[in-house]
Short mmCIF file of C-alpha atoms in Angstrom, two decimals:
data_model
loop_
_atom_site.label_atom_id
_atom_site.label_comp_id
_atom_site.label_asym_id
_atom_site.label_seq_id
_atom_site.Cartn_x
_atom_site.Cartn_y
_atom_site.Cartn_z
CA UNK A 123 0.00 0.00 0.00
CA UNK A 124 1.33 3.42 -0.88
CA UNK A 125 2.04 6.03 1.77
CA UNK A 126 -0.24 9.05 1.85
CA UNK A 127 2.01 11.86 0.51
CA UNK A 128 0.30 14.56 2.54
CA UNK A 129 0.85 12.71 5.80
CA UNK A 130 4.52 12.27 4.99
CA UNK A 131 4.98 15.88 3.84
CA UNK A 132 3.94 17.06 7.30
CA UNK A 133 7.17 15.59 8.62
CA UNK A 134 9.42 17.22 6.05
CA UNK A 135 9.63 20.58 7.80
CA UNK A 136 11.21 18.85 10.82
CA UNK A 137 13.36 16.50 8.77
CA UNK A 138 14.66 18.94 6.17
CA UNK A 139 17.47 20.17 8.38
CA UNK A 140 18.76 16.72 9.35
CA UNK A 141 20.67 15.97 6.14
CA UNK A 142 22.40 19.33 5.80
CA UNK A 143 26.14 19.64 5.28
CA UNK A 144 28.25 20.52 8.29
CA UNK A 145 28.17 24.31 8.85
CA UNK A 146 31.28 26.18 7.79
CA UNK A 147 33.39 27.86 10.48
CA UNK A 148 32.22 31.19 11.88
CA UNK A 149 32.89 34.21 9.69
CA UNK A 150 36.22 35.88 10.47
CA UNK A 151 36.36 39.26 12.15
CA UNK A 152 36.64 42.20 9.81
CA UNK A 153 34.59 40.85 6.91
CA UNK A 154 37.67 40.88 4.73
CA UNK A 155 37.40 40.45 1.00
CA UNK A 156 37.17 36.79 0.03
CA UNK A 157 36.65 34.70 -3.06
CA UNK A 158 33.05 34.77 -4.33
CA UNK A 159 31.39 31.42 -3.83
CA UNK A 160 30.07 29.67 -6.91
CA UNK A 161 30.60 32.54 -9.40
CA UNK A 162 33.53 34.26 -10.96
CA UNK A 163 34.21 37.86 -9.97
CA UNK A 164 32.93 40.56 -12.32
CA UNK A 165 34.17 44.09 -11.78
CA UNK A 166 31.40 46.61 -11.17
CA UNK A 167 31.35 50.25 -10.21
CA UNK A 168 28.80 50.55 -7.41
CA UNK A 169 28.58 54.28 -7.99
CA UNK A 170 27.78 54.24 -11.68
CA UNK A 171 24.49 55.69 -12.86
CA UNK A 172 22.18 52.82 -13.79
CA UNK A 173 20.64 54.44 -16.87
CA UNK A 174 19.69 51.60 -19.19
CA UNK A 175 22.65 49.43 -18.27
CA UNK A 176 20.45 46.74 -16.73
CA UNK A 177 17.37 44.90 -17.93
CA UNK A 178 13.99 45.93 -16.57
CA UNK A 179 10.83 43.84 -16.53
CA UNK A 180 7.47 45.23 -15.43
CA UNK A 181 4.69 42.72 -14.67
CA UNK A 182 1.10 43.99 -14.49
CA UNK A 183 -2.20 42.24 -13.91
CA UNK A 184 -5.42 42.73 -15.84
CA UNK A 185 -8.82 41.33 -16.69
CA UNK A 186 -9.63 41.39 -20.36
CA UNK A 187 -13.34 41.71 -19.52
CA UNK A 188 -15.57 41.44 -16.42
CA UNK A 189 -16.06 37.92 -15.16
CA UNK A 190 -12.95 36.47 -16.77
CA UNK A 191 -10.09 35.11 -14.64
CA UNK A 192 -7.36 37.46 -13.45
CA UNK A 193 -4.36 37.52 -15.74
CA UNK A 194 -1.07 39.32 -16.13
CA UNK A 195 1.38 40.42 -18.76
CA UNK A 196 4.90 41.78 -18.94
CA UNK A 197 6.92 44.40 -20.78
CA UNK A 198 10.68 44.79 -20.70
CA UNK A 199 13.59 47.03 -21.69
CA UNK A 200 17.34 46.52 -21.96
CA UNK A 201 20.13 48.50 -23.61
CA UNK A 202 21.16 46.82 -26.86
CA UNK A 203 18.05 44.62 -27.09
CA UNK A 204 14.73 45.42 -28.76
CA UNK A 205 12.08 46.21 -26.10
CA UNK A 206 9.44 43.63 -25.30
CA UNK A 207 6.01 45.29 -25.65
CA UNK A 208 3.29 44.44 -23.18
CA UNK A 209 2.57 40.77 -23.78
CA UNK A 210 -0.05 38.47 -22.33
CA UNK A 211 -1.85 35.32 -23.38
CA UNK A 212 -3.47 32.07 -22.27
CA UNK A 213 -0.40 31.13 -20.24
CA UNK A 214 -0.59 34.32 -18.19
CA UNK A 215 -3.68 33.63 -16.11
CA UNK A 216 -3.20 33.90 -12.36
CA UNK A 217 -1.31 30.66 -11.47
CA UNK A 218 -2.48 29.60 -8.02
CA UNK A 219 -0.37 26.43 -7.92
CA UNK A 220 3.14 27.91 -8.17
CA UNK A 221 3.46 30.20 -5.14
CA UNK A 222 6.47 29.28 -2.99
CA UNK A 223 4.11 29.90 -0.09
CA UNK A 224 2.76 26.44 -0.97
CA UNK A 225 6.10 24.86 0.00
CA UNK A 226 5.16 23.97 3.54
CA UNK A 227 4.62 20.86 5.69
CA UNK A 228 1.19 19.48 4.88
CA UNK A 229 1.12 21.18 1.49
CA UNK A 230 1.65 19.85 -2.01
CA UNK A 231 4.60 17.45 -2.38
CA UNK A 232 7.67 19.61 -3.16
CA UNK A 233 8.45 17.75 -6.39
CA UNK A 234 4.95 18.50 -7.72
CA UNK A 235 5.31 22.17 -6.84
CA UNK A 236 8.66 22.35 -8.65
CA UNK A 237 7.17 20.63 -11.69
CA UNK A 238 4.28 23.14 -11.67
CA UNK A 239 6.81 25.99 -11.69
CA UNK A 240 8.61 24.39 -14.64
CA UNK A 241 5.36 24.09 -16.61
CA UNK A 242 4.54 27.72 -15.80
CA UNK A 243 7.99 28.68 -17.07
CA UNK A 244 7.31 26.98 -20.40
CA UNK A 245 4.29 29.28 -20.83
CA UNK A 246 6.45 32.40 -20.51
CA UNK A 247 8.18 31.98 -23.88
CA UNK A 248 8.13 35.65 -24.94
CA UNK A 249 9.82 36.69 -21.69
CA UNK A 250 12.32 33.85 -21.38
CA UNK A 251 13.32 34.30 -25.02
CA UNK A 252 13.82 38.03 -24.45
CA UNK A 253 15.94 37.39 -21.34
CA UNK A 254 18.09 34.98 -23.32
CA UNK A 255 18.65 37.68 -25.94
CA UNK A 256 19.80 39.98 -23.12
CA UNK A 257 22.14 37.27 -21.84
CA UNK A 258 23.58 36.92 -25.32
CA UNK A 259 24.28 40.68 -25.57
CA UNK A 260 25.56 41.31 -22.02
CA UNK A 261 26.88 37.91 -20.96
CA UNK A 262 27.51 37.25 -17.29
CA UNK A 263 27.40 40.97 -16.47
CA UNK A 264 23.65 41.18 -17.09
CA UNK A 265 21.62 42.52 -14.18
CA UNK A 266 17.85 42.10 -14.16
CA UNK A 267 15.27 44.00 -12.11
CA UNK A 268 11.67 42.78 -11.95
CA UNK A 269 8.91 45.14 -10.85
CA UNK A 270 6.01 42.78 -10.16
CA UNK A 271 2.77 44.68 -9.59
CA UNK A 272 0.48 41.64 -9.56
CA UNK A 273 0.55 40.37 -5.97
CA UNK A 274 0.30 36.84 -7.47
CA UNK A 275 3.39 35.43 -5.66
CA UNK A 276 5.08 34.68 -8.98
CA UNK A 277 8.39 32.85 -8.27
CA UNK A 278 10.68 34.71 -10.67
CA UNK A 279 13.85 33.34 -9.04
CA UNK A 280 12.68 29.85 -10.07
CA UNK A 281 11.64 30.81 -13.62
CA UNK A 282 13.32 28.23 -15.86
CA UNK A 283 15.10 29.62 -18.92
CA UNK A 284 15.48 27.28 -21.90
CA UNK A 285 19.01 26.69 -23.20
CA UNK A 286 20.13 28.53 -26.31
CA UNK A 287 22.90 26.29 -27.74
CA UNK A 288 23.41 28.51 -30.79
CA UNK A 289 24.41 31.33 -28.43
CA UNK A 290 26.28 29.10 -25.99
CA UNK A 291 23.75 29.77 -23.22
CA UNK A 292 22.87 27.06 -20.71
CA UNK A 293 19.33 26.74 -19.42
CA UNK A 294 18.32 26.77 -15.79
CA UNK A 295 16.65 28.80 -13.08
CA UNK A 296 16.75 32.55 -13.60
CA UNK A 297 17.98 33.23 -10.06
CA UNK A 298 21.06 31.06 -10.66
CA UNK A 299 21.90 32.36 -14.15
CA UNK A 300 21.39 36.13 -13.83
CA UNK A 301 21.99 38.72 -11.11
CA UNK A 302 18.36 39.27 -10.14
CA UNK A 303 16.72 41.98 -8.02
CA UNK A 304 13.11 42.90 -7.41
CA UNK A 305 11.41 46.23 -6.88
CA UNK A 306 8.00 47.51 -5.84
CA UNK A 307 5.69 50.48 -6.39
CA UNK A 308 7.10 53.45 -4.48
CA UNK A 309 3.66 54.42 -3.23
CA UNK A 310 4.81 56.63 -0.37
CA UNK A 311 6.66 58.93 -2.74
CA UNK A 312 3.97 58.74 -5.38
CA UNK A 313 6.43 57.06 -7.73
CA UNK A 314 6.14 54.03 -9.94
CA UNK A 315 9.57 53.30 -11.32
CA UNK A 316 12.65 51.13 -11.00
CA UNK A 317 15.42 51.75 -8.45
CA UNK A 318 17.86 54.50 -9.33
CA UNK A 319 20.00 54.81 -6.20
CA UNK A 320 22.91 52.44 -5.55
CA UNK A 321 23.32 51.70 -1.83
CA UNK A 322 26.59 50.73 -0.15
CA UNK A 323 25.78 50.42 3.58
CA UNK A 324 28.75 49.78 5.84
CA UNK A 325 28.76 49.27 9.59
CA UNK A 326 27.51 47.07 12.38
CA UNK A 327 24.61 44.62 12.64
CA UNK A 328 21.43 45.62 14.45
CA UNK A 329 19.48 42.47 15.26
CA UNK A 330 16.23 41.25 16.76
CA UNK A 331 15.92 37.57 17.70
CA UNK A 332 12.76 35.83 18.83
CA UNK A 333 13.46 33.35 21.67
CA UNK A 334 12.89 30.48 19.21
CA UNK A 335 15.66 31.85 16.98
CA UNK A 336 18.32 32.85 19.48
CA UNK A 337 20.76 30.54 17.73
CA UNK A 338 20.72 32.94 14.75
CA UNK A 339 22.95 35.26 16.80
CA UNK A 340 25.86 32.89 16.20
CA UNK A 341 25.72 33.78 12.51
CA UNK A 342 27.05 37.24 13.36
CA UNK A 343 29.85 36.15 15.68
CA UNK A 344 32.93 38.11 14.68
CA UNK A 345 30.97 41.16 13.54
CA UNK A 346 30.15 44.27 15.53
CA UNK A 347 26.60 43.47 16.66
CA UNK A 348 23.85 45.12 18.69
CA UNK A 349 21.35 42.29 19.41
CA UNK A 350 17.87 42.70 20.90
CA UNK A 351 15.55 40.11 22.42
CA UNK A 352 12.64 42.53 22.87
CA UNK A 353 10.73 43.88 19.89
CA UNK A 354 9.91 47.18 21.63
CA UNK A 355 13.56 48.00 22.30
CA UNK A 356 14.48 46.90 18.78
CA UNK A 357 11.92 49.20 17.16
CA UNK A 358 13.07 52.02 19.41
CA UNK A 359 16.65 51.46 18.26
CA UNK A 360 15.55 52.00 14.65
CA UNK A 361 14.80 55.59 15.64
CA UNK A 362 17.97 56.14 17.68
CA UNK A 363 21.05 57.53 15.95
CA UNK A 364 24.12 55.93 17.45
CA UNK A 365 27.51 57.33 16.50
CA UNK A 366 28.42 54.14 14.65
CA UNK A 367 26.71 53.36 11.33
CA UNK A 368 24.51 50.29 10.81
CA UNK A 369 25.21 48.15 7.77
CA UNK A 370 22.65 45.39 8.31
CA UNK A 371 19.32 45.24 10.15
CA UNK A 372 18.42 41.61 10.79
CA UNK A 373 15.22 40.12 12.18
CA UNK A 374 15.00 36.43 13.06
CA UNK A 375 11.41 35.86 14.09
CA UNK A 376 8.00 34.51 13.09
CA UNK A 377 5.78 36.07 10.48
CA UNK A 378 2.17 35.53 9.40
CA UNK A 379 0.29 36.25 6.19
CA UNK A 380 -3.45 36.53 5.72
CA UNK A 381 -6.06 38.21 3.55
CA UNK A 382 -6.77 40.65 6.39
CA UNK A 383 -4.28 43.49 6.83
CA UNK A 384 -4.40 43.27 10.64
CA UNK A 385 -3.13 39.68 10.38
CA UNK A 386 0.05 40.56 8.51
CA UNK A 387 2.55 40.35 11.37
CA UNK A 388 6.26 40.24 11.96
CA UNK A 389 7.34 39.33 15.51
CA UNK A 390 3.69 39.77 16.57
CA UNK A 391 3.73 43.40 15.36
CA UNK A 392 1.20 44.24 12.66
CA UNK A 393 1.89 45.86 9.29
CA UNK A 394 0.08 49.01 10.42
CA UNK A 395 2.22 49.27 13.56
CA UNK A 396 5.42 49.04 11.50
CA UNK A 397 3.96 51.56 9.06
CA UNK A 398 3.64 54.07 11.92
CA UNK A 399 7.38 53.88 12.73
CA UNK A 400 9.70 56.32 11.01
CA UNK A 401 12.80 54.10 11.34
CA UNK A 402 15.02 57.15 10.83
CA UNK A 403 18.17 55.06 11.31
CA UNK A 404 17.47 53.44 7.93
CA UNK A 405 17.21 56.81 6.25
CA UNK A 406 20.54 57.88 7.75
CA UNK A 407 22.57 54.76 6.97
CA UNK A 408 20.69 53.15 4.06
CA UNK A 409 21.09 49.80 5.83
CA UNK A 410 20.34 46.47 4.17
CA UNK A 411 17.39 44.79 5.92
CA UNK A 412 17.12 41.00 6.19
CA UNK A 413 13.75 39.68 7.41
CA UNK A 414 14.32 36.01 8.18
CA UNK A 415 10.65 35.32 8.93
CA UNK A 416 7.98 33.27 7.22
CA UNK A 417 6.06 35.18 4.52
CA UNK A 418 7.97 38.43 5.16
CA UNK A 419 8.20 39.07 1.42
CA UNK A 420 4.56 38.54 0.49
CA UNK A 421 2.16 41.35 -0.39
CA UNK A 422 -1.54 41.87 0.26
CA UNK A 423 -3.65 43.86 -2.19
CA UNK A 424 -5.61 46.14 0.15
CA UNK A 425 -7.96 49.08 -0.29
CA UNK A 426 -9.71 49.19 3.09
CA UNK A 427 -8.39 52.67 3.86
CA UNK A 428 -9.44 54.10 0.51
CA UNK A 429 -6.20 53.56 -1.37
CA UNK A 430 -5.50 50.34 -3.24
CA UNK A 431 -1.95 49.05 -3.45
CA UNK A 432 0.18 46.09 -2.37
CA UNK A 433 1.00 46.22 1.34
CA UNK A 434 3.93 44.32 2.79
CA UNK A 435 6.91 44.62 5.10
CA UNK A 436 9.29 45.09 2.17
CA UNK A 437 7.38 48.20 1.21
CA UNK A 438 7.55 49.57 4.78
CA UNK A 439 11.30 49.12 5.28
CA UNK A 440 12.29 50.33 1.82
CA UNK A 441 9.87 53.23 2.14
CA UNK A 442 11.67 54.26 5.33
CA UNK A 443 15.05 54.37 3.65
CA UNK A 444 16.51 50.86 3.70
CA UNK A 445 19.18 50.34 1.06
CA UNK A 446 17.66 46.98 0.16
CA UNK A 447 15.67 44.10 1.62
CA UNK A 448 16.18 40.34 1.75
CA UNK A 449 12.85 38.69 2.53
CA UNK A 450 11.20 35.28 2.30
CA UNK A 451 8.35 34.25 0.00
CA UNK A 452 6.88 31.54 2.21
CA UNK A 453 7.26 29.39 5.29
CA UNK A 454 10.83 28.22 5.80
CA UNK A 455 11.48 25.42 8.30
CA UNK A 456 13.35 26.66 11.40
CA UNK A 457 16.28 24.22 11.24
CA UNK A 458 16.69 24.77 7.52
CA UNK A 459 16.32 28.53 7.77
CA UNK A 460 19.10 28.71 10.35
CA UNK A 461 21.56 26.92 8.11
CA UNK A 462 20.38 28.80 5.02
CA UNK A 463 20.76 32.18 6.70
CA UNK A 464 24.25 31.22 7.86
CA UNK A 465 25.27 30.39 4.30
CA UNK A 466 23.46 33.44 2.95
CA UNK A 467 25.18 35.86 5.36
CA UNK A 468 28.56 34.26 4.66
CA UNK A 469 27.96 34.58 0.92
CA UNK A 470 26.72 38.18 1.06
CA UNK A 471 29.56 39.34 3.33
CA UNK A 472 32.39 37.31 1.76
CA UNK A 473 33.32 40.20 -0.54
CA UNK A 474 32.14 43.71 0.43
CA UNK A 475 32.66 44.91 -3.16
CA UNK A 476 30.38 42.27 -4.64
CA UNK A 477 26.74 43.37 -5.12
CA UNK A 478 24.15 41.71 -2.92
CA UNK A 479 22.22 40.50 -5.98
CA UNK A 480 25.33 38.67 -7.24
CA UNK A 481 25.98 37.17 -3.81
CA UNK A 482 22.42 35.85 -3.67
CA UNK A 483 22.88 34.38 -7.11
CA UNK A 484 25.91 32.50 -5.78
CA UNK A 485 23.85 31.38 -2.79
CA UNK A 486 21.11 29.94 -5.02
CA UNK A 487 23.68 28.41 -7.36
CA UNK A 488 25.26 26.54 -4.47
CA UNK A 489 21.85 25.25 -3.34
CA UNK A 490 21.02 24.14 -6.88
CA UNK A 491 24.35 22.35 -7.27
CA UNK A 492 23.70 20.44 -4.05
CA UNK A 493 20.21 19.58 -5.30
CA UNK A 494 21.58 18.17 -8.55
CA UNK A 495 24.26 16.22 -6.68
CA UNK A 496 21.48 14.58 -4.65
CA UNK A 497 19.74 13.36 -7.79
CA UNK A 498 17.55 16.24 -8.97
CA UNK A 499 13.76 16.03 -9.12
CA UNK A 500 12.62 12.61 -7.81
CA UNK A 501 9.51 10.60 -8.43
CA UNK A 502 7.19 10.71 -5.44
CA UNK A 503 7.23 6.93 -4.90
CA UNK A 504 9.98 4.34 -4.95
CA UNK A 505 9.66 0.96 -6.62
CA UNK A 506 8.48 -0.56 -3.34
CA UNK A 507 5.56 1.87 -3.12
CA UNK A 508 7.00 3.93 -0.26
CA UNK A 509 7.10 7.71 -0.42
CA UNK A 510 10.56 9.08 -1.23
CA UNK A 511 11.07 11.30 1.80
CA UNK A 512 14.77 11.82 1.14
CA UNK A 513 14.14 13.00 -2.41
CA UNK A 514 11.34 15.31 -1.30
CA UNK A 515 13.55 16.84 1.40
CA UNK A 516 16.12 17.62 -1.29
CA UNK A 517 13.49 19.46 -3.38
CA UNK A 518 12.19 21.26 -0.30
CA UNK A 519 15.66 22.57 0.56
CA UNK A 520 16.02 23.91 -2.99
CA UNK A 521 12.63 25.64 -2.77
CA UNK A 522 13.61 27.13 0.59
CA UNK A 523 16.73 28.68 -0.96
CA UNK A 524 14.62 30.19 -3.75
CA UNK A 525 12.29 31.77 -1.19
CA UNK A 526 14.93 34.33 -0.23
CA UNK A 527 14.26 37.34 -2.46
CA UNK A 528 16.18 40.59 -2.80
CA UNK A 529 14.58 44.00 -3.31
CA UNK A 530 16.93 46.82 -4.23
CA UNK A 531 19.33 48.07 -6.85
CA UNK A 532 21.32 45.24 -8.52
CA UNK A 533 24.63 47.01 -7.85
CA UNK A 534 24.09 47.69 -4.14
CA UNK A 535 26.66 46.23 -1.75
CA UNK A 536 27.08 45.50 1.98
CA UNK A 537 30.15 45.80 4.18
CA UNK A 538 29.93 44.64 7.79
CA UNK A 539 32.60 45.61 10.30
CA UNK A 540 34.23 43.11 12.63
CA UNK A 541 35.82 43.36 16.03
CA UNK A 542 39.56 43.81 16.32
CA UNK A 543 41.53 41.45 18.60
CA UNK A 544 41.14 43.88 21.53
CA UNK A 545 37.34 43.71 21.21
CA UNK A 546 36.85 47.17 19.74
CA UNK A 547 35.00 47.69 16.47
CA UNK A 548 37.25 47.58 13.43
CA UNK A 549 37.41 50.64 11.23
CA UNK A 550 34.80 50.76 8.48
CA UNK A 551 36.41 50.37 5.08
CA UNK A 552 35.18 49.41 1.67
CA UNK A 553 32.94 51.03 -0.96
CA UNK A 554 30.90 54.02 0.11
#
């Protein structure tokens, strides 16, 4: 008799962290420049004006007529490549089955979710073909920014590009092949455009850690760090201007997502309560914000206060001056998230001159390489009729890595400072 997949999937969240590789040693003090992991170095000038030097994709939703299903389309621009006019079609209806928020214990088997994403990718031919033309023109230096205005939880990092052998281009997941950043509608400023400012925050870590995630503090051992265990004191610190700059604001906590605005929470604080905070420290230092919390990167389309737009924590922190945001698109298992965030922080901080978008690409590439080494996408059942838990855990770990999304300019960087041997903060150096 076959196992019930849904009963087995409920155990995967606990089991996913049990087959992880041994964590690497703690990051060294000083955050010195290191060798990028998984990608070759590409020289960039973090201060250059973006102009049309990177590819831009805008995704908008629509209904062709009342009563028909919601749909979306995309338009795109890139220097040296013919623009892609607004394009939609039968394959651009709202795809409810591909949200990474569905990757959770008790949900659809991970392999089926990944296969759904691959089928969705095959329906995006006009866009994937256009991106491949951009790759052919700009090579490995291509940077892509996606402004997704749909609120449909479209997993762009997992979009599968077809190979283009005639151009020497391999196929694979977009987030592993191209430096990818996201953006949002700048509703507070009345804007509706792509990012124009390159951020280069440098300084200490300001952290909040829920009691369940205290172990996350070890990730920042060796760096100058101001940790908080109380959310009230943490929020207060976002309005206090210490003499030392803050490079990274990190939150390790629980998050919730719902169709009611009052139920969008981060560390038990609602979206509206965060919206009321000025967070002037972010405006001063342009810090990178990392929200290691379930659903922290999801958006709710809300008009209950008379203005309709996508509300989310990304929008709040960027609107208050953050230089960029790393957020999650779903529910990441605690054990897995801890190891993922360790690898992510190590990757992002390994080279202060390397853009965050490129570091995240290396992070996803490493996760994908491990996934392939473990056998790739498995069948759900073995020959003996038992559910392949090991194979499903491998897929789930890959999906978890794809949940980490970056909002900001593709050339923005991060430089954390470490403690010197005498315990004092090291001098801030690196790109400014």
